[in-house]
Amino acid sequence: MRKPWFKIPDAVPSGSHIAIIGGGIGGVTALDHLLKAGYKVTLIEKSDYLLSAASGNPAAILDPYISLGETNEKSFYLKAYQYALQYYKNLGEDIFIPCGLSKIAKNEQELNRFKKLAPQYSNDLMSIDKDKLIFPKSGYVIPKHLSARFEESANILLNTAVTEINLNDDNSWSLFTSDKIQILKVDAVILSNSYNVENLKQTEHLKLDKVAGQISYISPEYSDNSILCSNTYLTPKVMTPAGEANICGATFEKNGTLDITDAAHNKNLENAPYRFSNPDILGGRRAIRAISHDHLPLCGPVADYKKYLSGYDTLHHGPGHKSFADASYHPNLFVCAGLGARGFLSAPILGKYLASMVGGNELPFEEKICHAIHPARFIIRNLSKK
Ligand SMILES: Cc1cc2nc3c(=O)[nH]c(=O)nc-3n(C[C@H](O)[C@H](O)[C@H](O)COP(=O)(O)OP(=O)(O)OC[C@H]3O[C@@H](n4cnc5c(N)ncnc54)[C@H](O)[C@@H]3O)c2cc1C
């Protein structure tokens, strides 16, 4: 069935100037892919360094999403995982530590799931050992080393918050700060500023849940080399601002604040996939994830909300009851947000996806995944069941 509301937008001419708003892992991987595709790119970040918000933990694990059913979420994250492994490995040994990751079954039911799942894949991807599903090639990224790589190499404006973007008559975009100063005029814009997308008028309809999370730095008693995952994850010994530690986390606290709490440390310890004999909490970090209502990212062209509402207002009669016009997007405006709890896993392939879409090249996903992550999917779902 044709779905004109998810039509792929026109390509942005090669050599155009593209601004990325937000320097988390979503923005940085988009930057990398767009530079490689030959665009002039400026990344604008409100903090004084890259990977400062949700992406700024001392270590970010690549935790594959698994499920027995053939869901869009599973297809998306499996592809994302395989691409992320290759992407981070190519960035270098200082950035990605391929230490392996084991998921420990929480109960008999989960173990049965592992037993059915593992034989469907090569041992290279996953294998089962007693109560553990093992991902031998997984590991963790060190965001500090990753940001150092990009801060050197590209055109980055730090300490700059974009509060307004306006379309000009020639279809270029002007970017403004809160004091109404125009900082840039560009051909295209990618919004990678997490839950802050709702502060721009073009994307205020994109609703993301804000879910705070806390990780705990624990004196390094767990001495194995690989990551353990169960209700929480536990890293091998890594360097943190509080010294060498095992990192354990993370909590999920809807609308939680950025204040570190003992309750969250206790929860992490309680859920840790390893029994610490005498745990000493050395410190921790909190940040806020942006999570969409179906847990998939929002990545692709930005719908002109009012035109969608008027153009597709009879969708509840069924998608085939008449012929609908193609999607109305804000010209050359894209979003990559709602990366949820697995942003380091999904960001590289989303960067590739955006660069392919912007360049008019073959996309790395089959059509149903493009639709499943399309930023306009919630508008369409609501109109369909009106
Ligand atoms: C405690 C915790 C632990 C986690 N652990 C893992 C893990 O181990 N592995 C994993 O894959 N994922 C993990 N996640 C999830 C992961 O961190 C996120 O999915 C990912 O960081 C999201 O990336 P992002 O670029 O979308 O957002 P962010 O990293 O939040 O980046 C958004 C950026 O936009 C900037 N910005 C916002 N508004 C503006 C503006 N107006 N102008 C300019 N700049 C702006 C912000 O300053 C910020 O730097 C964890 C999350 C938390 C909270």
GROMACS .gro file of C-alpha atoms and ligand atoms in nm:
model
  439
    1MET     CA    1   0.000   0.000   0.000
    2ARG     CA    2   0.126   0.350  -0.081
    3LYS     CA    3   0.183   0.564   0.226
    4PRO     CA    4   0.224   0.920   0.092
    5TRP     CA    5   0.252   1.055   0.450
    6PHE     CA    6   0.587   0.876   0.482
    7LYS     CA    7   0.726   0.976   0.143
    8ILE     CA    8   1.103   1.016   0.129
    9PRO     CA    9   1.182   1.386   0.091
   10ASP     CA   10   1.381   1.540  -0.192
   11ALA     CA   11   1.759   1.521  -0.157
   12VAL     CA   12   1.961   1.821  -0.039
   13PRO     CA   13   2.204   1.923  -0.317
   14SER     CA   14   2.557   1.804  -0.258
   15GLY     CA   15   2.793   2.063  -0.109
   16SER     CA   16   2.503   2.237   0.074
   17HIS     CA   17   2.561   2.381   0.420
   18ILE     CA   18   2.383   2.182   0.692
   19ALA     CA   19   2.348   2.280   1.059
   20ILE     CA   20   2.311   2.016   1.328
   21ILE     CA   21   2.161   2.141   1.654
   22GLY     CA   22   2.282   1.934   1.950
   23GLY     CA   23   2.618   1.769   2.012
   24GLY     CA   24   2.516   1.443   2.179
   25ILE     CA   25   2.589   1.105   2.021
   26GLY     CA   26   2.302   1.159   1.774
   27GLY     CA   27   2.445   1.491   1.654
   28VAL     CA   28   2.806   1.374   1.644
   29THR     CA   29   2.736   1.062   1.438
   30ALA     CA   30   2.518   1.266   1.199
   31LEU     CA   31   2.806   1.514   1.168
   32ASP     CA   32   3.052   1.238   1.086
   33HIS     CA   33   2.831   1.081   0.819
   34LEU     CA   34   2.734   1.413   0.657
   35LEU     CA   35   3.097   1.530   0.641
   36LYS     CA   36   3.191   1.202   0.475
   37ALA     CA   37   2.903   1.253   0.229
   38GLY     CA   38   3.063   1.582   0.121
   39TYR     CA   39   2.839   1.838   0.292
   40LYS     CA   40   2.958   2.149   0.470
   41VAL     CA   41   2.838   2.096   0.827
   42THR     CA   42   2.822   2.313   1.137
   43LEU     CA   43   2.728   2.149   1.467
   44ILE     CA   44   2.591   2.381   1.733
   45GLU     CA   45   2.597   2.273   2.097
   46LYS     CA   46   2.473   2.474   2.392
   47SER     CA   47   2.721   2.326   2.641
   48ASP     CA   48   3.095   2.399   2.640
   49TYR     CA   49   3.183   2.049   2.520
   50LEU     CA   50   3.040   1.770   2.305
   51LEU     CA   51   2.865   1.466   2.458
   52SER     CA   52   2.784   1.660   2.772
   53ALA     CA   53   2.423   1.559   2.846
   54ALA     CA   54   2.275   1.207   2.823
   55SER     CA   55   2.573   1.102   2.610
   56GLY     CA   56   2.833   1.205   2.868
   57ASN     CA   57   2.878   0.900   3.093
   58PRO     CA   58   3.233   0.768   3.141
   59ALA     CA   59   3.136   0.452   2.947
   60ALA     CA   60   2.839   0.376   2.722
   61ILE     CA   61   2.764   0.009   2.670
   62LEU     CA   62   2.629  -0.145   2.349
   63ASP     CA   63   2.343  -0.350   2.490
   64PRO     CA   64   2.171  -0.541   2.207
   65TYR     CA   65   1.791  -0.545   2.214
   66ILE     CA   66   1.654  -0.896   2.184
   67SER     CA   67   1.311  -1.048   2.153
   68LEU     CA   68   1.170  -1.368   2.008
   69GLY     CA   69   0.901  -1.205   1.797
   70GLU     CA   70   0.974  -1.037   1.464
   71THR     CA   71   0.906  -0.680   1.571
   72ASN     CA   72   1.019  -0.354   1.412
   73GLU     CA   73   1.208  -0.279   1.733
   74LYS     CA   74   1.403  -0.603   1.705
   75SER     CA   75   1.484  -0.556   1.333
   76PHE     CA   76   1.589  -0.196   1.391
   77TYR     CA   77   1.814  -0.264   1.689
   78LEU     CA   78   1.973  -0.574   1.538
   79LYS     CA   79   2.078  -0.376   1.232
   80ALA     CA   80   2.182  -0.085   1.454
   81TYR     CA   81   2.396  -0.316   1.671
   82GLN     CA   82   2.582  -0.467   1.378
   83TYR     CA   83   2.645  -0.127   1.224
   84ALA     CA   84   2.752   0.025   1.558
   85LEU     CA   85   3.011  -0.249   1.617
   86GLN     CA   86   3.173  -0.180   1.283
   87TYR     CA   87   3.144   0.198   1.315
   88TYR     CA   88   3.302   0.232   1.660
   89LYS     CA   89   3.568  -0.028   1.583
   90ASN     CA   90   3.677   0.181   1.285
   91LEU     CA   91   3.703   0.489   1.507
   92GLY     CA   92   3.983   0.325   1.702
   93GLU     CA   93   4.091   0.125   2.004
   94ASP     CA   94   4.085   0.426   2.234
   95ILE     CA   95   3.715   0.480   2.161
   96PHE     CA   96   3.561   0.132   2.159
   97ILE     CA   97   3.655  -0.144   2.402
   98PRO     CA   98   3.518  -0.477   2.266
   99CYS     CA   99   3.514  -0.655   2.602
  100GLY     CA  100   3.202  -0.868   2.538
  101LEU     CA  101   2.864  -0.851   2.710
  102SER     CA  102   2.660  -1.119   2.889
  103LYS     CA  103   2.290  -1.099   2.959
  104ILE     CA  104   2.203  -1.306   3.265
  105ALA     CA  105   1.856  -1.463   3.258
  106LYS     CA  106   1.639  -1.311   3.528
  107ASN     CA  107   1.416  -1.618   3.550
  108GLU     CA  108   1.330  -1.951   3.387
  109GLN     CA  109   1.105  -1.783   3.132
  110GLU     CA  110   1.384  -1.556   3.014
  111LEU     CA  111   1.628  -1.845   3.001
  112ASN     CA  112   1.386  -2.034   2.776
  113ARG     CA  113   1.374  -1.728   2.553
  114PHE     CA  114   1.755  -1.720   2.537
  115LYS     CA  115   1.759  -2.091   2.447
  116LYS     CA  116   1.520  -2.039   2.158
  117LEU     CA  117   1.691  -1.725   2.039
  118ALA     CA  118   2.061  -1.819   2.038
  119PRO     CA  119   2.039  -2.100   1.778
  120GLN     CA  120   1.882  -1.855   1.531
  121TYR     CA  121   2.208  -1.658   1.508
  122SER     CA  122   2.575  -1.725   1.450
  123ASN     CA  123   2.798  -1.766   1.757
  124ASP     CA  124   2.975  -1.459   1.640
  125LEU     CA  125   2.665  -1.258   1.718
  126MET     CA  126   2.538  -1.441   2.026
  127SER     CA  127   2.569  -1.774   2.201
  128ILE     CA  128   2.434  -1.927   2.518
  129ASP     CA  129   2.638  -2.045   2.815
  130LYS     CA  130   2.438  -2.182   3.111
  131ASP     CA  131   2.209  -1.892   3.214
  132LYS     CA  132   2.388  -1.630   3.004
  133LEU     CA  133   2.335  -1.499   2.653
  134ILE     CA  134   2.677  -1.387   2.537
  135PHE     CA  135   2.751  -1.115   2.282
  136PRO     CA  136   3.124  -1.165   2.226
  137LYS     CA  137   3.180  -0.858   2.010
  138SER     CA  138   2.991  -0.607   2.219
  139GLY     CA  139   3.162  -0.368   2.453
  140TYR     CA  140   3.161  -0.005   2.558
  141VAL     CA  141   3.237   0.333   2.404
  142ILE     CA  142   3.437   0.596   2.591
  143PRO     CA  143   3.246   0.919   2.510
  144LYS     CA  144   3.527   1.144   2.632
  145HIS     CA  145   3.766   0.999   2.373
  146LEU     CA  146   3.499   1.011   2.104
  147SER     CA  147   3.427   1.380   2.165
  148ALA     CA  148   3.799   1.465   2.161
  149ARG     CA  149   3.816   1.313   1.813
  150PHE     CA  150   3.535   1.530   1.678
  151GLU     CA  151   3.614   1.852   1.862
  152GLU     CA  152   3.944   1.855   1.674
  153SER     CA  153   3.809   1.772   1.333
  154ALA     CA  154   3.501   1.972   1.252
  155ASN     CA  155   3.325   2.298   1.243
  156ILE     CA  156   3.170   2.313   1.589
  157LEU     CA  157   3.008   2.605   1.768
  158LEU     CA  158   3.004   2.540   2.143
  159ASN     CA  159   2.831   2.748   2.412
  160THR     CA  160   2.554   2.834   2.167
  161ALA     CA  161   2.189   2.750   2.222
  162VAL     CA  162   1.962   2.776   1.920
  163THR     CA  163   1.618   2.889   2.036
  164GLU     CA  164   1.447   2.965   1.705
  165ILE     CA  165   1.480   2.860   1.342
  166ASN     CA  166   1.301   3.039   1.058
  167LEU     CA  167   1.253   2.946   0.696
  168ASN     CA  168   1.354   3.216   0.446
  169ASP     CA  169   1.189   3.287   0.109
  170ASP     CA  170   1.472   3.107  -0.072
  171ASN     CA  171   1.408   2.794   0.143
  172SER     CA  172   1.723   2.848   0.347
  173TRP     CA  173   1.703   2.843   0.729
  174SER     CA  174   1.813   3.116   0.969
  175LEU     CA  175   1.915   3.010   1.319
  176PHE     CA  176   1.875   3.241   1.618
  177THR     CA  177   1.985   3.251   1.981
  178SER     CA  178   1.762   3.369   2.266
  179ASP     CA  179   1.873   3.733   2.219
  180LYS     CA  180   1.736   3.713   1.860
  181ILE     CA  181   2.082   3.719   1.705
  182GLN     CA  182   2.106   3.531   1.377
  183ILE     CA  183   2.406   3.304   1.413
  184LEU     CA  184   2.384   3.112   1.088
  185LYS     CA  185   2.200   3.086   0.757
  186VAL     CA  186   2.209   2.733   0.614
  187ASP     CA  187   2.049   2.518   0.346
  188ALA     CA  188   1.927   2.243   0.581
  189VAL     CA  189   1.893   2.173   0.953
  190ILE     CA  190   1.908   1.854   1.158
  191LEU     CA  191   1.757   1.875   1.505
  192SER     CA  192   1.946   1.646   1.737
  193ASN     CA  193   1.873   1.825   2.061
  194SER     CA  194   1.689   1.546   2.241
  195TYR     CA  195   1.372   1.643   2.432
  196ASN     CA  196   1.441   2.011   2.353
  197VAL     CA  197   1.290   1.957   2.007
  198GLU     CA  198   0.956   2.044   2.166
  199ASN     CA  199   1.083   2.401   2.225
  200LEU     CA  200   1.097   2.484   1.853
  201LYS     CA  201   0.771   2.576   1.682
  202GLN     CA  202   0.827   2.339   1.388
  203THR     CA  203   0.866   2.038   1.620
  204GLU     CA  204   0.655   2.126   1.925
  205HIS     CA  205   0.415   1.846   1.826
  206LEU     CA  206   0.689   1.583   1.880
  207LYS     CA  207   0.624   1.457   2.231
  208LEU     CA  208   0.902   1.272   2.409
  209ASP     CA  209   0.905   1.143   2.766
  210LYS     CA  210   1.184   1.275   2.984
  211VAL     CA  211   1.323   0.989   3.185
  212ALA     CA  212   1.607   1.063   3.426
  213GLY     CA  213   1.868   0.798   3.494
  214GLN     CA  214   2.147   0.762   3.748
  215ILE     CA  215   2.458   0.551   3.726
  216SER     CA  216   2.671   0.462   4.029
  217TYR     CA  217   3.050   0.442   4.042
  218ILE     CA  218   3.136   0.151   4.274
  219SER     CA  219   3.483   0.072   4.409
  220PRO     CA  220   3.610  -0.184   4.157
  221GLU     CA  221   3.545  -0.522   4.311
  222TYR     CA  222   3.398  -0.695   4.003
  223SER     CA  223   3.719  -0.795   3.827
  224ASP     CA  224   3.597  -0.974   3.513
  225ASN     CA  225   3.663  -0.817   3.179
  226SER     CA  226   3.316  -0.824   3.031
  227ILE     CA  227   2.991  -0.632   3.083
  228LEU     CA  228   2.710  -0.799   3.278
  229CYS     CA  229   2.345  -0.712   3.214
  230SER     CA  230   2.033  -0.813   3.396
  231ASN     CA  231   1.798  -0.563   3.562
  232THR     CA  232   2.088  -0.317   3.542
  233TYR     CA  233   2.427  -0.327   3.375
  234LEU     CA  234   2.770  -0.351   3.533
  235THR     CA  235   3.088  -0.256   3.352
  236PRO     CA  236   3.437  -0.387   3.406
  237LYS     CA  237   3.672  -0.149   3.586
  238VAL     CA  238   3.676   0.183   3.396
  239MET     CA  239   3.808   0.532   3.463
  240THR     CA  240   3.544   0.770   3.604
  241PRO     CA  241   3.571   1.123   3.749
  242ALA     CA  242   3.585   0.949   4.092
  243GLY     CA  243   3.874   0.720   3.993
  244GLU     CA  244   3.867   0.361   3.875
  245ALA     CA  245   3.528   0.199   3.930
  246ASN     CA  246   3.271  -0.050   3.813
  247ILE     CA  247   2.978   0.145   3.671
  248CYS     CA  248   2.636   0.016   3.760
  249GLY     CA  249   2.308   0.149   3.625
  250ALA     CA  250   2.094   0.294   3.524
  251THR     CA  251   1.773   0.390   3.701
  252PHE     CA  252   1.459   0.498   3.511
  253GLU     CA  253   1.278   0.788   3.677
  254LYS     CA  254   1.006   0.954   3.472
  255ASN     CA  255   1.027   1.333   3.505
  256GLY     CA  256   1.308   1.288   3.758
  257THR     CA  257   1.554   1.568   3.832
  258LEU     CA  258   1.930   1.587   3.783
  259ASP     CA  259   2.007   1.563   4.157
  260ILE     CA  260   2.205   1.252   4.252
  261THR     CA  261   2.018   1.051   4.516
  262ASP     CA  262   2.117   0.776   4.761
  263ALA     CA  263   1.791   0.600   4.679
  264ALA     CA  264   1.900   0.562   4.316
  265HIS     CA  265   2.246   0.435   4.424
  266ASN     CA  266   2.075   0.179   4.649
  267LYS     CA  267   1.847   0.071   4.367
  268ASN     CA  268   2.144   0.022   4.134
  269LEU     CA  269   2.324  -0.187   4.396
  270GLU     CA  270   2.013  -0.390   4.469
  271ASN     CA  271   1.966  -0.466   4.097
  272ALA     CA  272   2.336  -0.515   4.019
  273PRO     CA  273   2.407  -0.841   3.833
  274TYR     CA  274   2.693  -0.910   4.077
  275ARG     CA  275   2.690  -0.928   4.459
  276PHE     CA  276   2.939  -0.676   4.595
  277SER     CA  277   3.072  -0.791   4.934
  278ASN     CA  278   3.145  -0.445   5.067
  279PRO     CA  279   3.026  -0.187   4.815
  280ASP     CA  280   3.169   0.160   4.834
  281ILE     CA  281   2.988   0.418   4.622
  282LEU     CA  282   3.249   0.658   4.489
  283GLY     CA  283   3.008   0.884   4.302
  284GLY     CA  284   2.764   0.885   4.017
  285ARG     CA  285   2.610   1.078   3.732
  286ARG     CA  286   2.259   1.164   3.626
  287ALA     CA  287   2.115   1.268   3.292
  288ILE     CA  288   1.785   1.270   3.108
  289ARG     CA  289   1.687   1.039   2.826
  290ALA     CA  290   1.425   1.135   2.568
  291ILE     CA  291   1.201   0.835   2.499
  292SER     CA  292   0.926   0.811   2.238
  293HIS     CA  293   0.594   0.646   2.316
  294ASP     CA  294   0.682   0.334   2.116
  295HIS     CA  295   1.049   0.331   2.223
  296LEU     CA  296   1.181   0.378   1.869
  297PRO     CA  297   1.370   0.693   1.770
  298LEU     CA  298   1.220   0.979   1.569
  299CYS     CA  299   1.443   1.011   1.267
  300GLY     CA  300   1.372   1.166   0.929
  301PRO     CA  301   1.194   1.466   0.776
  302VAL     CA  302   0.986   1.702   0.992
  303ALA     CA  303   0.615   1.712   0.907
  304ASP     CA  304   0.436   2.040   0.861
  305TYR     CA  305   0.193   1.958   1.141
  306LYS     CA  306  -0.098   2.175   1.028
  307LYS     CA  307  -0.078   2.049   0.671
  308TYR     CA  308  -0.073   1.689   0.792
  309LEU     CA  309  -0.384   1.753   1.002
  310SER     CA  310  -0.575   1.906   0.712
  311GLY     CA  311  -0.436   1.679   0.438
  312TYR     CA  312  -0.494   1.350   0.618
  313ASP     CA  313  -0.795   1.435   0.836
  314THR     CA  314  -1.010   1.159   0.683
  315LEU     CA  315  -0.754   0.883   0.736
  316HIS     CA  316  -0.981   0.725   0.998
  317HIS     CA  317  -1.204   0.613   0.710
  318GLY     CA  318  -0.915   0.391   0.600
  319PRO     CA  319  -0.594   0.463   0.411
  320GLY     CA  320  -0.743   0.341   0.081
  321HIS     CA  321  -1.075   0.531   0.080
  322LYS     CA  322  -0.938   0.809  -0.139
  323SER     CA  323  -0.609   0.917  -0.288
  324PHE     CA  324  -0.402   1.135  -0.058
  325ALA     CA  325  -0.141   1.397  -0.150
  326ASP     CA  326   0.226   1.339  -0.074
  327ALA     CA  327   0.362   1.446   0.266
  328SER     CA  328   0.414   1.816   0.337
  329TYR     CA  329   0.743   1.860   0.515
  330HIS     CA  330   0.924   2.171   0.633
  331PRO     CA  331   1.180   2.199   0.351
  332ASN     CA  332   1.518   2.047   0.434
  333LEU     CA  333   1.439   2.011   0.804
  334PHE     CA  334   1.518   1.678   0.972
  335VAL     CA  335   1.512   1.541   1.324
  336CYS     CA  336   1.703   1.270   1.506
  337ALA     CA  337   1.574   1.251   1.863
  338GLY     CA  338   1.414   1.013   2.113
  339LEU     CA  339   1.715   0.783   2.119
  340GLY     CA  340   1.590   0.642   2.449
  341ALA     CA  341   1.803   0.409   2.657
  342ARG     CA  342   2.018   0.275   2.371
  343GLY     CA  343   2.139   0.588   2.193
  344PHE     CA  344   2.496   0.467   2.149
  345LEU     CA  345   2.362   0.158   1.976
  346SER     CA  346   2.128   0.341   1.739
  347ALA     CA  347   2.307   0.671   1.669
  348PRO     CA  348   2.564   0.546   1.413
  349ILE     CA  349   2.307   0.386   1.183
  350LEU     CA  350   2.073   0.683   1.228
  351GLY     CA  351   2.362   0.908   1.118
  352LYS     CA  352   2.404   0.691   0.812
  353TYR     CA  353   2.028   0.690   0.750
  354LEU     CA  354   2.008   1.069   0.763
  355ALA     CA  355   2.313   1.118   0.541
  356SER     CA  356   2.168   0.870   0.288
  357MET     CA  357   1.828   1.041   0.291
  358VAL     CA  358   1.977   1.390   0.264
  359GLY     CA  359   2.204   1.272  -0.019
  360GLY     CA  360   1.924   1.093  -0.205
  361ASN     CA  361   2.107   0.760  -0.174
  362GLU     CA  362   1.995   0.409  -0.088
  363LEU     CA  363   1.868   0.391   0.271
  364PRO     CA  364   2.014   0.137   0.515
  365PHE     CA  365   1.668   0.018   0.627
  366GLU     CA  366   1.384  -0.162   0.457
  367GLU     CA  367   1.070   0.045   0.409
  368LYS     CA  368   0.881  -0.078   0.715
  369ILE     CA  369   1.165   0.033   0.943
  370CYS     CA  370   1.179   0.375   0.773
  371HIS     CA  371   0.807   0.405   0.851
  372ALA     CA  372   0.852   0.273   1.205
  373ILE     CA  373   1.102   0.550   1.290
  374HIS     CA  374   0.936   0.823   1.082
  375PRO     CA  375   0.886   1.135   1.298
  376ALA     CA  376   0.528   1.178   1.167
  377ARG     CA  377   0.410   0.830   1.268
  378PHE     CA  378   0.228   0.949   1.581
  379ILE     CA  379   0.031   1.212   1.386
  380ILE     CA  380  -0.074   0.943   1.139
  381ARG     CA  381  -0.165   0.695   1.414
  382ASN     CA  382  -0.381   0.956   1.587
  383LEU     CA  383  -0.556   1.057   1.264
  384SER     CA  384  -0.617   0.692   1.176
  385LYS     CA  385  -0.808   0.622   1.495
  386LYS     CA  386  -0.985   0.959   1.531
  387LIG     C1  387   2.220   0.736   3.319
  387LIG     C2  388   2.215   0.695   3.176
  387LIG     C3  389   2.290   0.587   3.131
  387LIG     C4  390   2.287   0.550   2.997
  387LIG     N1  391   2.365   0.445   2.954
  387LIG     C5  392   2.365   0.413   2.822
  387LIG     C6  393   2.451   0.313   2.773
  387LIG     O1  394   2.531   0.255   2.847
  387LIG     N2  395   2.445   0.281   2.639
  387LIG     C7  396   2.359   0.345   2.554
  387LIG     O2  397   2.355   0.312   2.434
  387LIG     N3  398   2.277   0.443   2.599
  387LIG     C8  399   2.279   0.479   2.729
  387LIG     N4  400   2.197   0.577   2.774
  387LIG     C9  401   2.108   0.644   2.677
  387LIG    C10  402   2.191   0.739   2.592
  387LIG     O3  403   2.272   0.813   2.676
  387LIG    C11  404   2.100   0.831   2.508
  387LIG     O4  405   2.016   0.751   2.427
  387LIG    C12  406   2.183   0.920   2.416
  387LIG     O5  407   2.282   0.985   2.489
  387LIG    C13  408   2.093   1.023   2.347
  387LIG     O6  409   2.174   1.099   2.264
  387LIG     P1  410   2.122   1.236   2.205
  387LIG     O7  411   2.230   1.289   2.119
  387LIG     O8  412   1.988   1.216   2.143
  387LIG     O9  413   2.093   1.327   2.332
  387LIG     P2  414   2.194   1.405   2.427
  387LIG    O10  415   2.317   1.330   2.454
  387LIG    O11  416   2.114   1.448   2.545
  387LIG    O12  417   2.237   1.529   2.339
  387LIG    C14  418   2.152   1.636   2.309
  387LIG    C15  419   2.242   1.758   2.302
  387LIG    O13  420   2.168   1.870   2.253
  387LIG    C16  421   2.215   1.985   2.320
  387LIG     N5  422   2.110   2.085   2.307
  387LIG    C17  423   1.984   2.080   2.356
  387LIG     N6  424   1.915   2.189   2.319
  387LIG    C18  425   1.999   2.265   2.244
  387LIG    C19  426   1.985   2.389   2.176
  387LIG     N7  427   1.869   2.456   2.181
  387LIG     N8  428   2.090   2.439   2.108
  387LIG    C20  429   2.207   2.369   2.104
  387LIG     N9  430   2.226   2.252   2.167
  387LIG    C21  431   2.123   2.199   2.235
  387LIG    C22  432   2.236   1.935   2.463
  387LIG    O14  433   2.321   2.021   2.536
  387LIG    C23  434   2.296   1.798   2.439
  387LIG    O15  435   2.436   1.800   2.432
  387LIG    C24  436   2.202   0.619   2.907
  387LIG    C25  437   2.128   0.729   2.952
  387LIG    C26  438   2.134   0.768   3.084
  387LIG    C27  439   2.054   0.887   3.128
   0.00000   0.00000   0.00000
